[in-house]
Structure formats: C-alpha cells, structure tokens
Amino acid sequence: MRIDIITCLPKLLEGPFSDSILKRAKDKGLVEIHVHDLRLYSTNKQKSIDDYAYGGGAGMVLQIEPIASAIDDLKSKRSYDEIVYMSPDGEQLTQALANQLALKGNLLILCGHYKGVDERVRQHYITKEISIGDFVISGGELAAAVVTDAIVRLLPGVLSDETSALTDSYQDGLLAPPVYSRPADFKGLKVPDVLLSGHAANIDKWRFEQAVKRTEERRPDLLKKD
C-alpha cells in the first residue's frame, strides 16, 4: 500500500509516522507513506496557499490552484483508489471503513486547514470525505494520521500477531472485553478465576459475555445496528 498526504504543515506528521507500528510497517516495506508540502505547489513568491473567502466572513480558505496542481502532479505518476479529504462533515471513521480502506492499493489524503478548502476541490477532485468525530480541530493533519494508523495496522504482517487486529473493539460490532496481565493478585485485586483456568471454551464464553455487557453499558447504540 502507498499513502500520499498533502498538507500545508508537513512537520505535524513527522512524529506519528516515525515511531511504533507505523514506523515498523514502513521499515518492513509493507506500506509507503509520503507527505507532500502544499506550499511547494504555490505559484507566487510568498508561497501562500490561502486567501479570503468570497462573500466575506472570518477565516481564510485554501485555494484551489495549489491543491489542484498537487493532486494532478501525483495522479500523473500513479492511479489512486480514493482521494480523501479530511473534513468534520465527512463520513464518520469506523472500523468497517478502516477495513475497507485497508484493501486499497494507493490512497491520497488531503488535509484541510483554516476554514477549509475551496468547495470546487471537494466537488471535482475528492472521491471520499472522512471525519474522525463530531468536533473541529485546527487542521486535517492529526485526523489524517489517525486514519493512516487505523488502516496500516490492518495490513498483513504489520502486527506481530495478525489475529490481534481481529479481536479489537468494533471488529465484531462489540467493544473489547476487559484484559488482565501479571500479577494475578495485586494488593487483593485479583484476576477473574476463569482466565486462570486454562479452559479455552470457558474463557471464550466469558470474554464474549463481558464484551456484550460492556457494549450494553457504554455503547448500546452498537447493539441496535442491523
């Protein structure tokens, strides 16, 4: 898989992609992640990429020209399965959506900033819009990092135990059950006996029951979905 990200603040993405699972995935050659500075596609001396909104109002808007140039340049070198715009009013990121995107080959992600991008970009260049929640952050960079992490960890070979991702929250429509580790008794706080029993069927049954219970308590909306 290859993921290209267009942003006006490339340094914001250095940290998320230089450590932990994403770094290991890149080092193994399982994914390529390339960050592109939108300002390099500006045609003016100041390398500005934003301007005032037509009609007035507070905030600046990312202009269509540098974005179009960046997307056209990248598309001239390879085809993309999706051109994604990170937007607070996009499709909500879910595990199901991450699973779908993990099956793609090449993805291009555009990070918005300020008051967003010129609407013509969204109408004529973007194939999918994604939101990470019903709130607003300063730009699309952190959201793009979240989406990238959610996708890459699902790729075969990225996790040391490939079954780990299959037991994450939301994969089966439930929240994950409680987990415990050593010691079995910490100042009187004990691990449930069933987990120490070695009886695989009983453990699986307990975990399922706990997953259902936790989902009922914390996210009952998940149980109402078809």
Tab-separated table of C-alpha atoms in Angstrom:
chain	number	residue	atom	x	y	z
A	1	MET	CA	0.000	0.000	0.000
A	2	ARG	CA	1.036	3.580	-0.646
A	3	ILE	CA	-0.476	6.579	1.142
A	4	ASP	CA	0.256	10.121	-0.050
A	5	ILE	CA	-0.731	13.037	2.171
A	6	ILE	CA	-0.969	16.657	1.008
A	7	THR	CA	-0.631	19.223	3.793
A	8	CYS	CA	0.462	22.798	4.426
A	9	LEU	CA	2.063	21.691	7.712
A	10	PRO	CA	4.176	18.596	6.940
A	11	LYS	CA	6.113	18.767	10.207
A	12	LEU	CA	2.954	17.947	12.135
A	13	LEU	CA	3.089	14.454	10.644
A	14	GLU	CA	6.728	13.673	11.369
A	15	GLY	CA	6.073	12.309	14.864
A	16	PRO	CA	3.151	9.956	14.172
A	17	PHE	CA	4.924	8.316	11.246
A	18	SER	CA	8.373	7.934	12.808
A	19	ASP	CA	7.618	5.589	15.707
A	20	SER	CA	5.732	2.485	16.821
A	21	ILE	CA	3.600	0.423	14.438
A	22	LEU	CA	3.682	2.858	11.501
A	23	LYS	CA	7.470	3.033	11.561
A	24	ARG	CA	7.776	-0.758	11.706
A	25	ALA	CA	5.345	-1.116	8.811
A	26	LYS	CA	7.426	1.267	6.715
A	27	ASP	CA	10.688	-0.413	7.700
A	28	LYS	CA	9.257	-3.800	6.651
A	29	GLY	CA	8.274	-2.364	3.281
A	30	LEU	CA	4.595	-3.094	3.917
A	31	VAL	CA	3.500	0.493	3.339
A	32	GLU	CA	4.883	3.677	1.828
A	33	ILE	CA	3.793	6.950	3.417
A	34	HIS	CA	4.748	10.160	1.620
A	35	VAL	CA	3.969	13.638	2.924
A	36	HIS	CA	3.806	16.463	0.371
A	37	ASP	CA	4.120	20.151	1.247
A	38	LEU	CA	1.263	22.040	-0.400
A	39	ARG	CA	3.302	25.250	-0.404
A	40	LEU	CA	5.652	23.738	-2.979
A	41	TYR	CA	2.780	23.958	-5.444
A	42	SER	CA	2.155	27.656	-4.865
A	43	THR	CA	2.914	29.882	-7.860
A	44	ASN	CA	3.548	33.154	-6.025
A	45	LYS	CA	6.740	34.444	-4.424
A	46	GLN	CA	5.308	34.339	-0.926
A	47	LYS	CA	4.371	30.648	-1.337
A	48	SER	CA	0.938	31.487	0.036
A	49	ILE	CA	-1.810	28.930	-0.463
A	50	ASP	CA	-4.800	30.646	1.148
A	51	ASP	CA	-6.929	33.713	0.567
A	52	TYR	CA	-10.030	35.472	1.860
A	53	ALA	CA	-13.397	33.859	1.262
A	54	TYR	CA	-15.659	35.337	-1.387
A	55	GLY	CA	-18.644	36.908	0.300
A	56	GLY	CA	-16.696	37.856	3.408
A	57	GLY	CA	-16.586	36.277	6.824
A	58	ALA	CA	-13.857	35.272	9.249
A	59	GLY	CA	-11.063	32.884	8.367
A	60	MET	CA	-9.001	32.032	5.305
A	61	VAL	CA	-9.644	29.378	2.649
A	62	LEU	CA	-7.147	27.046	0.997
A	63	GLN	CA	-7.120	27.965	-2.693
A	64	ILE	CA	-7.995	25.590	-5.488
A	65	GLU	CA	-4.920	26.229	-7.676
A	66	PRO	CA	-2.147	24.770	-5.477
A	67	ILE	CA	-4.358	21.852	-4.416
A	68	ALA	CA	-5.288	21.042	-7.996
A	69	SER	CA	-1.627	21.241	-9.031
A	70	ALA	CA	-0.598	18.894	-6.215
A	71	ILE	CA	-3.309	16.335	-6.954
A	72	ASP	CA	-2.722	16.470	-10.713
A	73	ASP	CA	1.021	16.027	-10.190
A	74	LEU	CA	0.572	12.951	-8.014
A	75	LYS	CA	-2.108	11.473	-10.275
A	76	SER	CA	0.216	11.809	-13.254
A	77	LYS	CA	2.592	9.360	-11.557
A	78	ARG	CA	0.132	6.722	-10.322
A	79	SER	CA	-3.567	5.981	-10.009
A	80	TYR	CA	-5.393	6.260	-6.702
A	81	ASP	CA	-8.223	4.122	-5.406
A	82	GLU	CA	-9.508	7.034	-3.339
A	83	ILE	CA	-8.719	10.730	-2.982
A	84	VAL	CA	-9.735	11.507	0.581
A	85	TYR	CA	-10.445	14.882	2.159
A	86	MET	CA	-10.343	15.058	5.955
A	87	SER	CA	-13.444	17.028	6.883
A	88	PRO	CA	-15.619	17.406	10.019
A	89	ASP	CA	-18.685	16.826	7.855
A	90	GLY	CA	-17.362	13.736	6.081
A	91	GLU	CA	-18.294	10.092	6.581
A	92	GLN	CA	-17.596	9.028	10.148
A	93	LEU	CA	-14.485	6.885	10.506
A	94	THR	CA	-15.480	3.436	11.723
A	95	GLN	CA	-13.702	0.117	11.963
A	96	ALA	CA	-15.710	-1.077	8.982
A	97	LEU	CA	-14.478	1.867	6.898
A	98	ALA	CA	-10.891	1.254	8.014
A	99	ASN	CA	-11.267	-2.379	6.958
A	100	GLN	CA	-12.469	-1.286	3.517
A	101	LEU	CA	-9.630	1.192	3.025
A	102	ALA	CA	-7.053	-1.379	4.121
A	103	LEU	CA	-7.933	-3.375	0.995
A	104	LYS	CA	-6.965	-0.493	-1.306
A	105	GLY	CA	-3.646	-0.085	-3.071
A	106	ASN	CA	-2.994	3.655	-3.299
A	107	LEU	CA	-4.659	6.365	-1.234
A	108	LEU	CA	-4.267	10.134	-1.466
A	109	ILE	CA	-5.298	12.206	1.562
A	110	LEU	CA	-5.795	15.977	1.521
A	111	CYS	CA	-5.570	17.807	4.847
A	112	GLY	CA	-7.748	20.869	5.211
A	113	HIS	CA	-6.775	23.915	7.235
A	114	TYR	CA	-8.137	27.326	8.241
A	115	LYS	CA	-11.811	27.444	7.161
A	116	GLY	CA	-11.312	24.519	4.795
A	117	VAL	CA	-10.686	24.180	1.075
A	118	ASP	CA	-12.318	25.829	-1.910
A	119	GLU	CA	-15.560	23.919	-2.500
A	120	ARG	CA	-14.584	23.215	-6.099
A	121	VAL	CA	-11.837	20.926	-4.815
A	122	ARG	CA	-14.405	18.849	-2.959
A	123	GLN	CA	-16.741	18.751	-5.929
A	124	HIS	CA	-14.266	17.831	-8.660
A	125	TYR	CA	-11.196	16.192	-7.097
A	126	ILE	CA	-12.278	14.374	-3.935
A	127	THR	CA	-13.788	10.877	-4.059
A	128	LYS	CA	-14.359	10.365	-0.317
A	129	GLU	CA	-14.607	12.642	2.718
A	130	ILE	CA	-13.833	11.304	6.183
A	131	SER	CA	-14.376	12.723	9.666
A	132	ILE	CA	-12.876	11.323	12.860
A	133	GLY	CA	-15.661	12.727	15.040
A	134	ASP	CA	-18.199	15.439	15.654
A	135	PHE	CA	-15.713	18.102	16.663
A	136	VAL	CA	-13.305	20.523	14.996
A	137	ILE	CA	-9.517	20.521	15.277
A	138	SER	CA	-7.039	23.001	13.842
A	139	GLY	CA	-6.339	21.060	10.665
A	140	GLY	CA	-6.640	17.718	8.936
A	141	GLU	CA	-3.118	16.531	9.749
A	142	LEU	CA	-3.860	14.777	13.034
A	143	ALA	CA	-7.035	13.330	11.547
A	144	ALA	CA	-5.046	12.014	8.571
A	145	ALA	CA	-2.599	10.399	10.998
A	146	VAL	CA	-5.490	8.694	12.806
A	147	VAL	CA	-6.919	7.340	9.550
A	148	THR	CA	-3.491	6.174	8.389
A	149	ASP	CA	-2.828	4.354	11.667
A	150	ALA	CA	-6.266	2.711	11.618
A	151	ILE	CA	-5.613	1.424	8.091
A	152	VAL	CA	-1.969	0.391	8.283
A	153	ARG	CA	-2.299	-1.727	11.430
A	154	LEU	CA	-4.726	-3.949	9.497
A	155	LEU	CA	-2.260	-4.773	6.723
A	156	PRO	CA	-0.949	-8.362	6.762
A	157	GLY	CA	2.410	-8.586	8.514
A	158	VAL	CA	2.223	-5.242	10.306
A	159	LEU	CA	1.242	-6.636	13.709
A	160	SER	CA	3.395	-9.413	15.151
A	161	ASP	CA	0.210	-11.380	15.868
A	162	GLU	CA	-2.174	-10.899	12.957
A	163	THR	CA	-5.128	-12.165	14.998
A	164	SER	CA	-4.734	-9.189	17.339
A	165	ALA	CA	-6.494	-6.755	14.997
A	166	LEU	CA	-9.379	-9.196	14.565
A	167	THR	CA	-10.157	-9.050	18.288
A	168	ASP	CA	-10.097	-5.261	18.598
A	169	SER	CA	-13.123	-3.259	19.623
A	170	TYR	CA	-15.751	-2.839	16.861
A	171	GLN	CA	-14.463	-5.661	14.645
A	172	ASP	CA	-17.423	-7.845	15.631
A	173	GLY	CA	-19.760	-4.984	16.456
A	174	LEU	CA	-18.873	-5.103	20.141
A	175	LEU	CA	-16.448	-3.346	22.435
A	176	ALA	CA	-13.482	-5.455	23.501
A	177	PRO	CA	-13.778	-7.300	26.834
A	178	PRO	CA	-11.584	-6.477	29.862
A	179	VAL	CA	-7.995	-7.720	29.723
A	180	TYR	CA	-5.604	-8.595	32.546
A	181	SER	CA	-1.908	-9.376	32.952
A	182	ARG	CA	0.526	-10.339	35.746
A	183	PRO	CA	0.438	-10.363	38.693
A	184	ALA	CA	-2.711	-12.408	39.242
A	185	ASP	CA	-3.164	-10.789	42.642
A	186	PHE	CA	-2.182	-7.148	43.148
A	187	LYS	CA	-2.879	-5.964	46.698
A	188	GLY	CA	-6.027	-8.044	46.810
A	189	LEU	CA	-7.181	-7.027	43.331
A	190	LYS	CA	-7.498	-10.381	41.591
A	191	VAL	CA	-7.765	-11.552	38.011
A	192	PRO	CA	-11.048	-13.426	37.322
A	193	ASP	CA	-10.605	-17.126	38.044
A	194	VAL	CA	-11.866	-18.162	34.610
A	195	LEU	CA	-8.879	-16.521	32.920
A	196	LEU	CA	-6.533	-18.619	35.053
A	197	SER	CA	-8.400	-21.859	34.425
A	198	GLY	CA	-6.782	-22.773	31.113
A	199	HIS	CA	-10.226	-23.819	29.805
A	200	ALA	CA	-10.351	-22.226	26.352
A	201	ALA	CA	-14.092	-22.633	25.777
A	202	ASN	CA	-14.989	-21.115	29.147
A	203	ILE	CA	-12.567	-18.248	28.563
A	204	ASP	CA	-14.074	-17.514	25.128
A	205	LYS	CA	-17.573	-17.610	26.622
A	206	TRP	CA	-16.564	-15.237	29.429
A	207	ARG	CA	-14.924	-12.815	27.019
A	208	PHE	CA	-17.982	-12.738	24.770
A	209	GLU	CA	-20.303	-12.159	27.715
A	210	GLN	CA	-18.087	-9.381	29.021
A	211	ALA	CA	-17.908	-7.775	25.564
A	212	VAL	CA	-21.702	-7.758	25.323
A	213	LYS	CA	-22.029	-6.385	28.858
A	214	ARG	CA	-19.517	-3.601	28.246
A	215	THR	CA	-21.180	-2.686	24.963
A	216	GLU	CA	-24.620	-2.578	26.621
A	217	GLU	CA	-23.260	-0.290	29.335
A	218	ARG	CA	-21.095	2.026	27.231
A	219	ARG	CA	-22.267	1.863	23.605
A	220	PRO	CA	-25.785	0.415	23.476
A	221	ASP	CA	-26.221	2.068	20.075
A	222	LEU	CA	-23.893	-0.556	18.589
A	223	LEU	CA	-26.290	-3.341	19.557
A	224	LYS	CA	-29.202	-1.634	17.798
A	225	LYS	CA	-27.491	-1.698	14.387
A	226	ASP	CA	-28.651	-4.238	11.853
